[in-house]
Amino acid sequence: MTISSIRSFLVLLGALFLSVLAGSAQTRLAATPPMGWNSWNHFAEHVTDADVRSAADMLVSTGMRDAGYVYVNLDDTWQGKRDAQGVLHPNERFPDMKALADYIHSKGLKFGIYSSPGAKTCGGYEGSLGHEDQDAQMYAAWGVDFLKYDLCSMQGDMRKLKAEQPNNPDDEYKLMIDAYRKMGKALQATGRPILYSLCQYGMDQPWKWGPGVGAQMWRTTDDIDDTYNRMMLIASAQAGLAKYAGPGHWNDPDMLEIGNGHMSYDEYKTHMTLWVLLAAPLLAGNDLSKMSEPDKGLLMNKEAIAIDQDPLGKQGDRVWQSGDFSVWTKPLSGGRTAVGFINSAADQRDFAVDLAEIGFPKGASLHDVWSGRDLGRRSGRFNQTIPRHGVALFIFSK
Ligand code: GLA
């Protein structure tokens, strides 16, 4: 071996070591699915600095922070105009973003913000196109800890490219991936750990390229709304995606609607059950100053949250379906399994399933998560009565 080949080998080894280090730092940013609150589902385009500060206060006083909900994420519509130097200023509803971040941090919470790889956000506000490094540096200076990066107007750019170059279908895809990669690099170049969340509505399989652009999570579908049908449609679309999730990289079936008032208690219980089985990021989307006790019970149930946050980092999947009845399972640490039974029928139903058919030929010891009761050992046929649009959630130990 010559001196120069030894030198090249050592340089290569060093680069490998650095990339492993960077990779593990990225993983540590979201070793378990991120948890917090986001302004969009309730406040949408009306959100103000006062609303975000109040959300931070309420995360603390309700116990949500201590239950794990630490990100306070300001979604779209905070942006004002860029000045002659290209610096983006917040609009009049956000007088001082650094002060807002400091306030959030003073409560032991983290601050999230929102932008788009296109020229405009979905709400028609300023996006980051052409200003990626500048915006990332500004977020870091403010003390931002999380960025949701929403495709929005870049979809129009992609369509335009497709019309101009119909024979190169890969170009529009490359335009989008390059844009997401550019911001991923810009965030990393700030030196501040900023969790990178892609919002791309699940087109073009972001679970396959999300980790490569530096993201810790990516939306898998279009937007959720506060209806049972939409929530269930999104949950069903997660079947088969489990293998793409793990520590540092999570599928995101969108934010929670619990507490926004248009689903029944059982429907919200199904929402929480499915999201924890899916190892989904848990981003509450309600007005925290008006949380009912039942909603608090769902959002802060320690055992349900522990399923979502289990250190094994496995996403659950649908293992059984028959008509309106489905069974989802999620492997947990310690050889346990979380098992959810979902009744999507519009009336109460009695369901029976042979435990052997869902992976427990010798039966299991059952713990009912929502009632907190141990049910002892069960095997063979297992019967349950589940309310309309309701659910049962168990931890099975072999
Ligand atoms: C898109 C996203 C939503 C929200 C809005 C804001 O629709 O999917 O989650 O961020 O934009 O305009």
mmCIF file of C-alpha atoms in Angstrom, residues 107-389:
data_model
loop_
_atom_site.group_PDB
_atom_site.id
_atom_site.type_symbol
_atom_site.label_atom_id
_atom_site.label_comp_id
_atom_site.label_asym_id
_atom_site.label_seq_id
_atom_site.Cartn_x
_atom_site.Cartn_y
_atom_site.Cartn_z
ATOM 1 C CA LYS A 107 -41.751 26.401 29.759
ATOM 2 C CA GLY A 108 -39.578 23.395 28.992
ATOM 3 C CA LEU A 109 -41.158 23.056 25.540
ATOM 4 C CA LYS A 110 -39.857 23.147 21.953
ATOM 5 C CA PHE A 111 -40.822 25.481 19.126
ATOM 6 C CA GLY A 112 -41.911 24.329 15.667
ATOM 7 C CA ILE A 113 -42.512 26.382 12.547
ATOM 8 C CA TYR A 114 -43.867 25.874 9.020
ATOM 9 C CA SER A 115 -42.814 26.679 5.467
ATOM 10 C CA SER A 116 -42.990 25.398 1.912
ATOM 11 C CA PRO A 117 -40.400 24.412 -0.711
ATOM 12 C CA GLY A 118 -42.508 26.377 -3.217
ATOM 13 C CA ALA A 119 -42.836 30.144 -3.625
ATOM 14 C CA LYS A 120 -46.123 30.103 -1.696
ATOM 15 C CA THR A 121 -47.484 28.099 1.203
ATOM 16 C CA CYS A 122 -50.865 26.378 1.013
ATOM 17 C CA GLY A 123 -52.422 29.460 2.629
ATOM 18 C CA GLY A 124 -50.851 31.682 -0.060
ATOM 19 C CA TYR A 125 -48.148 33.099 2.251
ATOM 20 C CA GLU A 126 -44.394 33.349 1.469
ATOM 21 C CA GLY A 127 -42.660 29.995 0.944
ATOM 22 C CA SER A 128 -38.902 29.328 1.074
ATOM 23 C CA LEU A 129 -38.139 28.795 -2.645
ATOM 24 C CA GLY A 130 -34.749 30.387 -3.361
ATOM 25 C CA HIS A 131 -34.299 31.379 0.300
ATOM 26 C CA GLU A 132 -33.708 27.986 1.895
ATOM 27 C CA ASP A 133 -30.368 28.736 3.598
ATOM 28 C CA GLN A 134 -31.462 32.192 4.668
ATOM 29 C CA ASP A 135 -34.699 30.872 6.189
ATOM 30 C CA ALA A 136 -32.993 27.936 7.902
ATOM 31 C CA GLN A 137 -30.411 30.285 9.459
ATOM 32 C CA MET A 138 -33.225 32.576 10.627
ATOM 33 C CA TYR A 139 -35.151 29.663 12.197
ATOM 34 C CA ALA A 140 -31.979 28.598 14.022
ATOM 35 C CA ALA A 141 -31.393 32.171 15.259
ATOM 36 C CA TRP A 142 -34.961 32.314 16.572
ATOM 37 C CA GLY A 143 -34.500 28.967 18.353
ATOM 38 C CA VAL A 144 -36.740 26.814 16.150
ATOM 39 C CA ASP A 145 -36.654 23.069 16.951
ATOM 40 C CA PHE A 146 -39.003 21.630 14.278
ATOM 41 C CA LEU A 147 -39.846 22.497 10.676
ATOM 42 C CA LYS A 148 -42.923 21.264 8.804
ATOM 43 C CA TYR A 149 -42.171 21.711 5.096
ATOM 44 C CA ASP A 150 -45.348 21.586 3.018
ATOM 45 C CA LEU A 151 -45.274 20.982 -0.765
ATOM 46 C CA CYS A 152 -48.121 23.430 -1.626
ATOM 47 C CA SER A 153 -47.305 25.683 -4.613
ATOM 48 C CA MET A 154 -44.414 23.462 -5.704
ATOM 49 C CA GLN A 155 -47.113 21.091 -6.991
ATOM 50 C CA GLY A 156 -47.877 23.775 -9.610
ATOM 51 C CA ASP A 157 -44.184 23.970 -10.586
ATOM 52 C CA MET A 158 -44.145 20.196 -10.961
ATOM 53 C CA ARG A 159 -47.244 20.226 -13.171
ATOM 54 C CA LYS A 160 -45.709 22.969 -15.326
ATOM 55 C CA LEU A 161 -42.505 20.978 -15.781
ATOM 56 C CA LYS A 162 -44.541 17.911 -16.736
ATOM 57 C CA ALA A 163 -46.437 19.904 -19.370
ATOM 58 C CA GLU A 164 -43.168 21.297 -20.767
ATOM 59 C CA GLN A 165 -41.311 17.982 -20.733
ATOM 60 C CA PRO A 166 -43.912 15.201 -21.027
ATOM 61 C CA ASN A 167 -41.224 12.701 -22.053
ATOM 62 C CA ASN A 168 -39.177 13.116 -18.868
ATOM 63 C CA PRO A 169 -41.534 12.054 -16.074
ATOM 64 C CA ASP A 170 -38.592 11.826 -13.639
ATOM 65 C CA ASP A 171 -37.846 15.562 -13.850
ATOM 66 C CA GLU A 172 -40.828 16.742 -11.822
ATOM 67 C CA TYR A 173 -40.083 14.116 -9.185
ATOM 68 C CA LYS A 174 -36.437 15.243 -9.085
ATOM 69 C CA LEU A 175 -37.510 18.889 -8.742
ATOM 70 C CA MET A 176 -39.460 18.002 -5.599
ATOM 71 C CA ILE A 177 -36.865 15.696 -4.018
ATOM 72 C CA ASP A 178 -34.072 18.211 -4.686
ATOM 73 C CA ALA A 179 -36.161 20.928 -3.029
ATOM 74 C CA TYR A 180 -36.752 18.783 0.063
ATOM 75 C CA ARG A 181 -33.072 17.775 0.149
ATOM 76 C CA LYS A 182 -31.988 21.410 -0.146
ATOM 77 C CA MET A 183 -33.889 22.407 2.992
ATOM 78 C CA GLY A 184 -32.733 19.248 4.796
ATOM 79 C CA LYS A 185 -29.108 20.280 4.130
ATOM 80 C CA ALA A 186 -29.805 23.913 5.045
ATOM 81 C CA LEU A 187 -31.235 22.825 8.399
ATOM 82 C CA GLN A 188 -28.261 20.576 9.109
ATOM 83 C CA ALA A 189 -25.846 23.364 8.140
ATOM 84 C CA THR A 190 -27.270 25.562 10.919
ATOM 85 C CA GLY A 191 -25.746 23.203 13.495
ATOM 86 C CA ARG A 192 -28.972 23.411 15.509
ATOM 87 C CA PRO A 193 -30.909 20.146 15.888
ATOM 88 C CA ILE A 194 -34.131 20.910 13.970
ATOM 89 C CA LEU A 195 -36.558 18.052 13.443
ATOM 90 C CA TYR A 196 -37.531 17.946 9.758
ATOM 91 C CA SER A 197 -41.135 16.993 8.968
ATOM 92 C CA LEU A 198 -42.197 16.583 5.318
ATOM 93 C CA CYS A 199 -45.734 17.353 4.275
ATOM 94 C CA GLN A 200 -46.179 15.955 0.801
ATOM 95 C CA TYR A 201 -49.570 14.235 1.178
ATOM 96 C CA GLY A 202 -48.101 10.753 0.582
ATOM 97 C CA MET A 203 -47.785 11.106 -3.185
ATOM 98 C CA ASP A 204 -44.584 9.620 -4.643
ATOM 99 C CA GLN A 205 -44.032 7.396 -1.583
ATOM 100 C CA PRO A 206 -42.121 9.795 0.735
ATOM 101 C CA TRP A 207 -41.508 6.859 3.111
ATOM 102 C CA LYS A 208 -38.956 5.636 0.534
ATOM 103 C CA TRP A 209 -36.973 8.877 0.075
ATOM 104 C CA GLY A 210 -37.781 10.852 3.263
ATOM 105 C CA PRO A 211 -34.800 9.552 5.281
ATOM 106 C CA GLY A 212 -32.463 10.316 2.342
ATOM 107 C CA VAL A 213 -33.379 14.027 2.384
ATOM 108 C CA GLY A 214 -32.745 14.226 6.135
ATOM 109 C CA ALA A 215 -36.358 14.000 7.350
ATOM 110 C CA GLN A 216 -37.509 12.372 10.577
ATOM 111 C CA MET A 217 -41.181 12.135 9.543
ATOM 112 C CA TRP A 218 -43.380 12.517 6.485
ATOM 113 C CA ARG A 219 -47.089 12.740 5.903
ATOM 114 C CA THR A 220 -48.516 9.650 4.221
ATOM 115 C CA THR A 221 -51.851 11.079 3.051
ATOM 116 C CA ASP A 222 -53.752 14.244 2.297
ATOM 117 C CA ASP A 223 -55.233 16.242 5.197
ATOM 118 C CA ILE A 224 -57.225 14.827 8.060
ATOM 119 C CA ASP A 225 -60.475 16.484 9.161
ATOM 120 C CA ASP A 226 -62.650 16.134 12.233
ATOM 121 C CA THR A 227 -64.837 13.313 10.864
ATOM 122 C CA TYR A 228 -64.821 9.592 11.573
ATOM 123 C CA ASN A 229 -64.856 8.649 7.876
ATOM 124 C CA ARG A 230 -61.842 10.752 6.963
ATOM 125 C CA MET A 231 -59.897 9.607 10.027
ATOM 126 C CA MET A 232 -60.647 5.933 9.231
ATOM 127 C CA LEU A 233 -59.759 6.367 5.554
ATOM 128 C CA ILE A 234 -56.366 7.759 6.573
ATOM 129 C CA ALA A 235 -55.808 4.954 9.100
ATOM 130 C CA SER A 236 -56.617 2.274 6.487
ATOM 131 C CA ALA A 237 -54.121 3.857 4.098
ATOM 132 C CA GLN A 238 -51.342 3.071 6.615
ATOM 133 C CA ALA A 239 -51.710 -0.695 6.182
ATOM 134 C CA GLY A 240 -48.471 -2.059 4.731
ATOM 135 C CA LEU A 241 -46.300 0.955 5.643
ATOM 136 C CA ALA A 242 -44.951 -0.442 8.934
ATOM 137 C CA LYS A 243 -41.622 -1.472 7.476
ATOM 138 C CA TYR A 244 -40.753 2.128 6.606
ATOM 139 C CA ALA A 245 -41.002 3.397 10.203
ATOM 140 C CA GLY A 246 -38.477 3.113 13.008
ATOM 141 C CA PRO A 247 -36.387 5.215 15.385
ATOM 142 C CA GLY A 248 -35.552 8.492 13.620
ATOM 143 C CA HIS A 249 -37.978 7.987 10.732
ATOM 144 C CA TRP A 250 -41.746 7.903 11.116
ATOM 145 C CA ASN A 251 -44.812 7.710 8.901
ATOM 146 C CA ASP A 252 -47.158 10.592 9.760
ATOM 147 C CA PRO A 253 -50.906 9.966 9.259
ATOM 148 C CA ASP A 254 -51.474 13.662 10.150
ATOM 149 C CA MET A 255 -52.341 15.509 13.341
ATOM 150 C CA LEU A 256 -54.917 14.563 15.943
ATOM 151 C CA GLU A 257 -58.475 15.926 15.889
ATOM 152 C CA ILE A 258 -59.342 14.780 19.436
ATOM 153 C CA GLY A 259 -61.177 17.583 21.235
ATOM 154 C CA ASN A 260 -62.278 19.505 18.150
ATOM 155 C CA GLY A 261 -65.849 18.456 18.761
ATOM 156 C CA HIS A 262 -67.176 16.692 15.663
ATOM 157 C CA MET A 263 -66.548 13.066 16.584
ATOM 158 C CA SER A 264 -68.110 11.052 19.408
ATOM 159 C CA TYR A 265 -66.089 9.903 22.415
ATOM 160 C CA ASP A 266 -65.803 6.385 20.959
ATOM 161 C CA GLU A 267 -64.694 7.778 17.610
ATOM 162 C CA TYR A 268 -61.940 9.840 19.251
ATOM 163 C CA LYS A 269 -60.947 6.760 21.273
ATOM 164 C CA THR A 270 -60.595 4.875 17.970
ATOM 165 C CA HIS A 271 -58.517 7.787 16.594
ATOM 166 C CA MET A 272 -56.103 7.681 19.563
ATOM 167 C CA THR A 273 -55.966 3.869 19.526
ATOM 168 C CA LEU A 274 -55.096 3.684 15.846
ATOM 169 C CA TRP A 275 -52.517 6.483 16.039
ATOM 170 C CA VAL A 276 -50.658 4.825 18.941
ATOM 171 C CA LEU A 277 -50.770 1.441 17.187
ATOM 172 C CA LEU A 278 -49.324 3.173 14.118
ATOM 173 C CA ALA A 279 -46.437 4.697 16.123
ATOM 174 C CA ALA A 280 -47.694 7.976 14.695
ATOM 175 C CA PRO A 281 -46.341 11.351 15.730
ATOM 176 C CA LEU A 282 -48.902 12.571 18.300
ATOM 177 C CA LEU A 283 -49.594 16.225 17.535
ATOM 178 C CA ALA A 284 -52.720 17.407 19.301
ATOM 179 C CA GLY A 285 -54.737 19.846 17.181
ATOM 180 C CA ASN A 286 -57.359 21.121 19.597
ATOM 181 C CA ASP A 287 -57.935 24.287 21.646
ATOM 182 C CA LEU A 288 -56.111 23.236 24.811
ATOM 183 C CA SER A 289 -57.889 25.901 26.877
ATOM 184 C CA LYS A 290 -61.212 24.104 26.346
ATOM 185 C CA MET A 291 -60.311 20.436 26.841
ATOM 186 C CA SER A 292 -63.020 18.247 28.342
ATOM 187 C CA GLU A 293 -62.079 15.645 30.958
ATOM 188 C CA PRO A 294 -62.849 12.750 28.549
ATOM 189 C CA ASP A 295 -60.616 14.327 25.879
ATOM 190 C CA LYS A 296 -57.822 14.769 28.429
ATOM 191 C CA GLY A 297 -58.298 11.118 29.394
ATOM 192 C CA LEU A 298 -57.773 10.036 25.785
ATOM 193 C CA LEU A 299 -54.837 12.317 24.989
ATOM 194 C CA MET A 300 -53.032 11.691 28.270
ATOM 195 C CA ASN A 301 -53.638 7.994 28.886
ATOM 196 C CA LYS A 302 -50.201 6.847 30.003
ATOM 197 C CA GLU A 303 -50.506 3.274 28.749
ATOM 198 C CA ALA A 304 -51.745 4.357 25.309
ATOM 199 C CA ILE A 305 -48.890 6.862 25.009
ATOM 200 C CA ALA A 306 -46.404 4.193 26.102
ATOM 201 C CA ILE A 307 -47.583 2.012 23.190
ATOM 202 C CA ASP A 308 -46.884 4.855 20.755
ATOM 203 C CA GLN A 309 -43.540 5.664 22.376
ATOM 204 C CA ASP A 310 -42.363 2.087 22.882
ATOM 205 C CA PRO A 311 -38.553 2.023 22.512
ATOM 206 C CA LEU A 312 -38.676 -0.840 20.010
ATOM 207 C CA GLY A 313 -40.003 1.732 17.531
ATOM 208 C CA LYS A 314 -42.127 -0.671 15.493
ATOM 209 C CA GLN A 315 -45.200 0.586 13.656
ATOM 210 C CA GLY A 316 -48.298 -1.615 13.891
ATOM 211 C CA ASP A 317 -50.226 -3.078 10.991
ATOM 212 C CA ARG A 318 -53.626 -4.532 10.157
ATOM 213 C CA VAL A 319 -53.481 -8.307 10.630
ATOM 214 C CA TRP A 320 -57.115 -9.270 10.234
ATOM 215 C CA GLN A 321 -60.219 -7.861 8.620
ATOM 216 C CA SER A 322 -63.711 -9.153 8.216
ATOM 217 C CA GLY A 323 -66.444 -6.779 7.136
ATOM 218 C CA ASP A 324 -66.653 -3.938 9.652
ATOM 219 C CA PHE A 325 -64.221 -5.569 12.078
ATOM 220 C CA SER A 326 -60.462 -5.229 11.912
ATOM 221 C CA VAL A 327 -57.552 -6.132 14.158
ATOM 222 C CA TRP A 328 -54.298 -4.163 14.260
ATOM 223 C CA THR A 329 -51.201 -5.299 16.163
ATOM 224 C CA LYS A 330 -47.992 -3.504 17.155
ATOM 225 C CA PRO A 331 -44.943 -5.362 18.509
ATOM 226 C CA LEU A 332 -43.723 -3.874 21.809
ATOM 227 C CA SER A 333 -40.549 -4.247 23.838
ATOM 228 C CA GLY A 334 -40.393 -7.120 26.332
ATOM 229 C CA GLY A 335 -42.023 -9.552 23.892
ATOM 230 C CA ARG A 336 -45.445 -7.900 24.364
ATOM 231 C CA THR A 337 -47.887 -6.914 21.622
ATOM 232 C CA ALA A 338 -50.468 -4.125 21.522
ATOM 233 C CA VAL A 339 -53.689 -5.362 19.911
ATOM 234 C CA GLY A 340 -56.548 -3.120 18.769
ATOM 235 C CA PHE A 341 -60.026 -4.375 17.804
ATOM 236 C CA ILE A 342 -61.883 -1.850 15.661
ATOM 237 C CA ASN A 343 -65.634 -1.799 14.977
ATOM 238 C CA SER A 344 -66.290 0.487 12.034
ATOM 239 C CA ALA A 345 -69.988 -0.478 11.854
ATOM 240 C CA ALA A 346 -72.617 2.167 12.600
ATOM 241 C CA ASP A 347 -74.050 0.074 15.452
ATOM 242 C CA GLN A 348 -72.807 -1.897 18.439
ATOM 243 C CA ARG A 349 -71.580 -5.375 17.432
ATOM 244 C CA ASP A 350 -70.461 -8.624 19.021
ATOM 245 C CA PHE A 351 -67.237 -9.841 17.488
ATOM 246 C CA ALA A 352 -65.390 -13.106 17.889
ATOM 247 C CA VAL A 353 -61.869 -13.817 16.769
ATOM 248 C CA ASP A 354 -59.732 -16.885 17.236
ATOM 249 C CA LEU A 355 -56.561 -15.647 18.942
ATOM 250 C CA ALA A 356 -54.582 -18.237 16.942
ATOM 251 C CA GLU A 357 -55.615 -16.407 13.770
ATOM 252 C CA ILE A 358 -54.007 -13.168 14.925
ATOM 253 C CA GLY A 359 -50.703 -14.703 16.001
ATOM 254 C CA PHE A 360 -51.425 -16.197 19.462
ATOM 255 C CA PRO A 361 -51.904 -19.972 18.989
ATOM 256 C CA LYS A 362 -51.188 -20.614 22.680
ATOM 257 C CA GLY A 363 -53.214 -17.631 23.874
ATOM 258 C CA ALA A 364 -51.892 -14.720 25.948
ATOM 259 C CA SER A 365 -52.351 -12.733 29.165
ATOM 260 C CA LEU A 366 -54.518 -9.745 28.354
ATOM 261 C CA HIS A 367 -54.415 -6.247 29.783
ATOM 262 C CA ASP A 368 -57.209 -3.847 28.760
ATOM 263 C CA VAL A 369 -55.575 -0.447 28.169
ATOM 264 C CA TRP A 370 -58.642 1.832 28.228
ATOM 265 C CA SER A 371 -60.078 0.323 31.425
ATOM 266 C CA GLY A 372 -56.665 -0.383 32.979
ATOM 267 C CA ARG A 373 -57.824 -3.915 33.967
ATOM 268 C CA ASP A 374 -56.011 -7.240 33.694
ATOM 269 C CA LEU A 375 -58.219 -9.882 32.079
ATOM 270 C CA GLY A 376 -56.034 -12.900 32.841
ATOM 271 C CA ARG A 377 -55.095 -15.620 30.358
ATOM 272 C CA ARG A 378 -57.211 -16.139 27.277
ATOM 273 C CA SER A 379 -56.937 -18.515 24.345
ATOM 274 C CA GLY A 380 -59.036 -19.784 21.467
ATOM 275 C CA ARG A 381 -62.102 -17.734 20.599
ATOM 276 C CA PHE A 382 -62.240 -14.292 22.133
ATOM 277 C CA ASN A 383 -65.625 -12.536 22.163
ATOM 278 C CA GLN A 384 -66.230 -8.852 22.664
ATOM 279 C CA THR A 385 -69.022 -6.346 22.347
ATOM 280 C CA ILE A 386 -67.726 -3.129 20.809
ATOM 281 C CA PRO A 387 -69.807 0.053 20.513
ATOM 282 C CA ARG A 388 -70.638 1.815 17.242
ATOM 283 C CA HIS A 389 -67.374 3.198 15.718
#
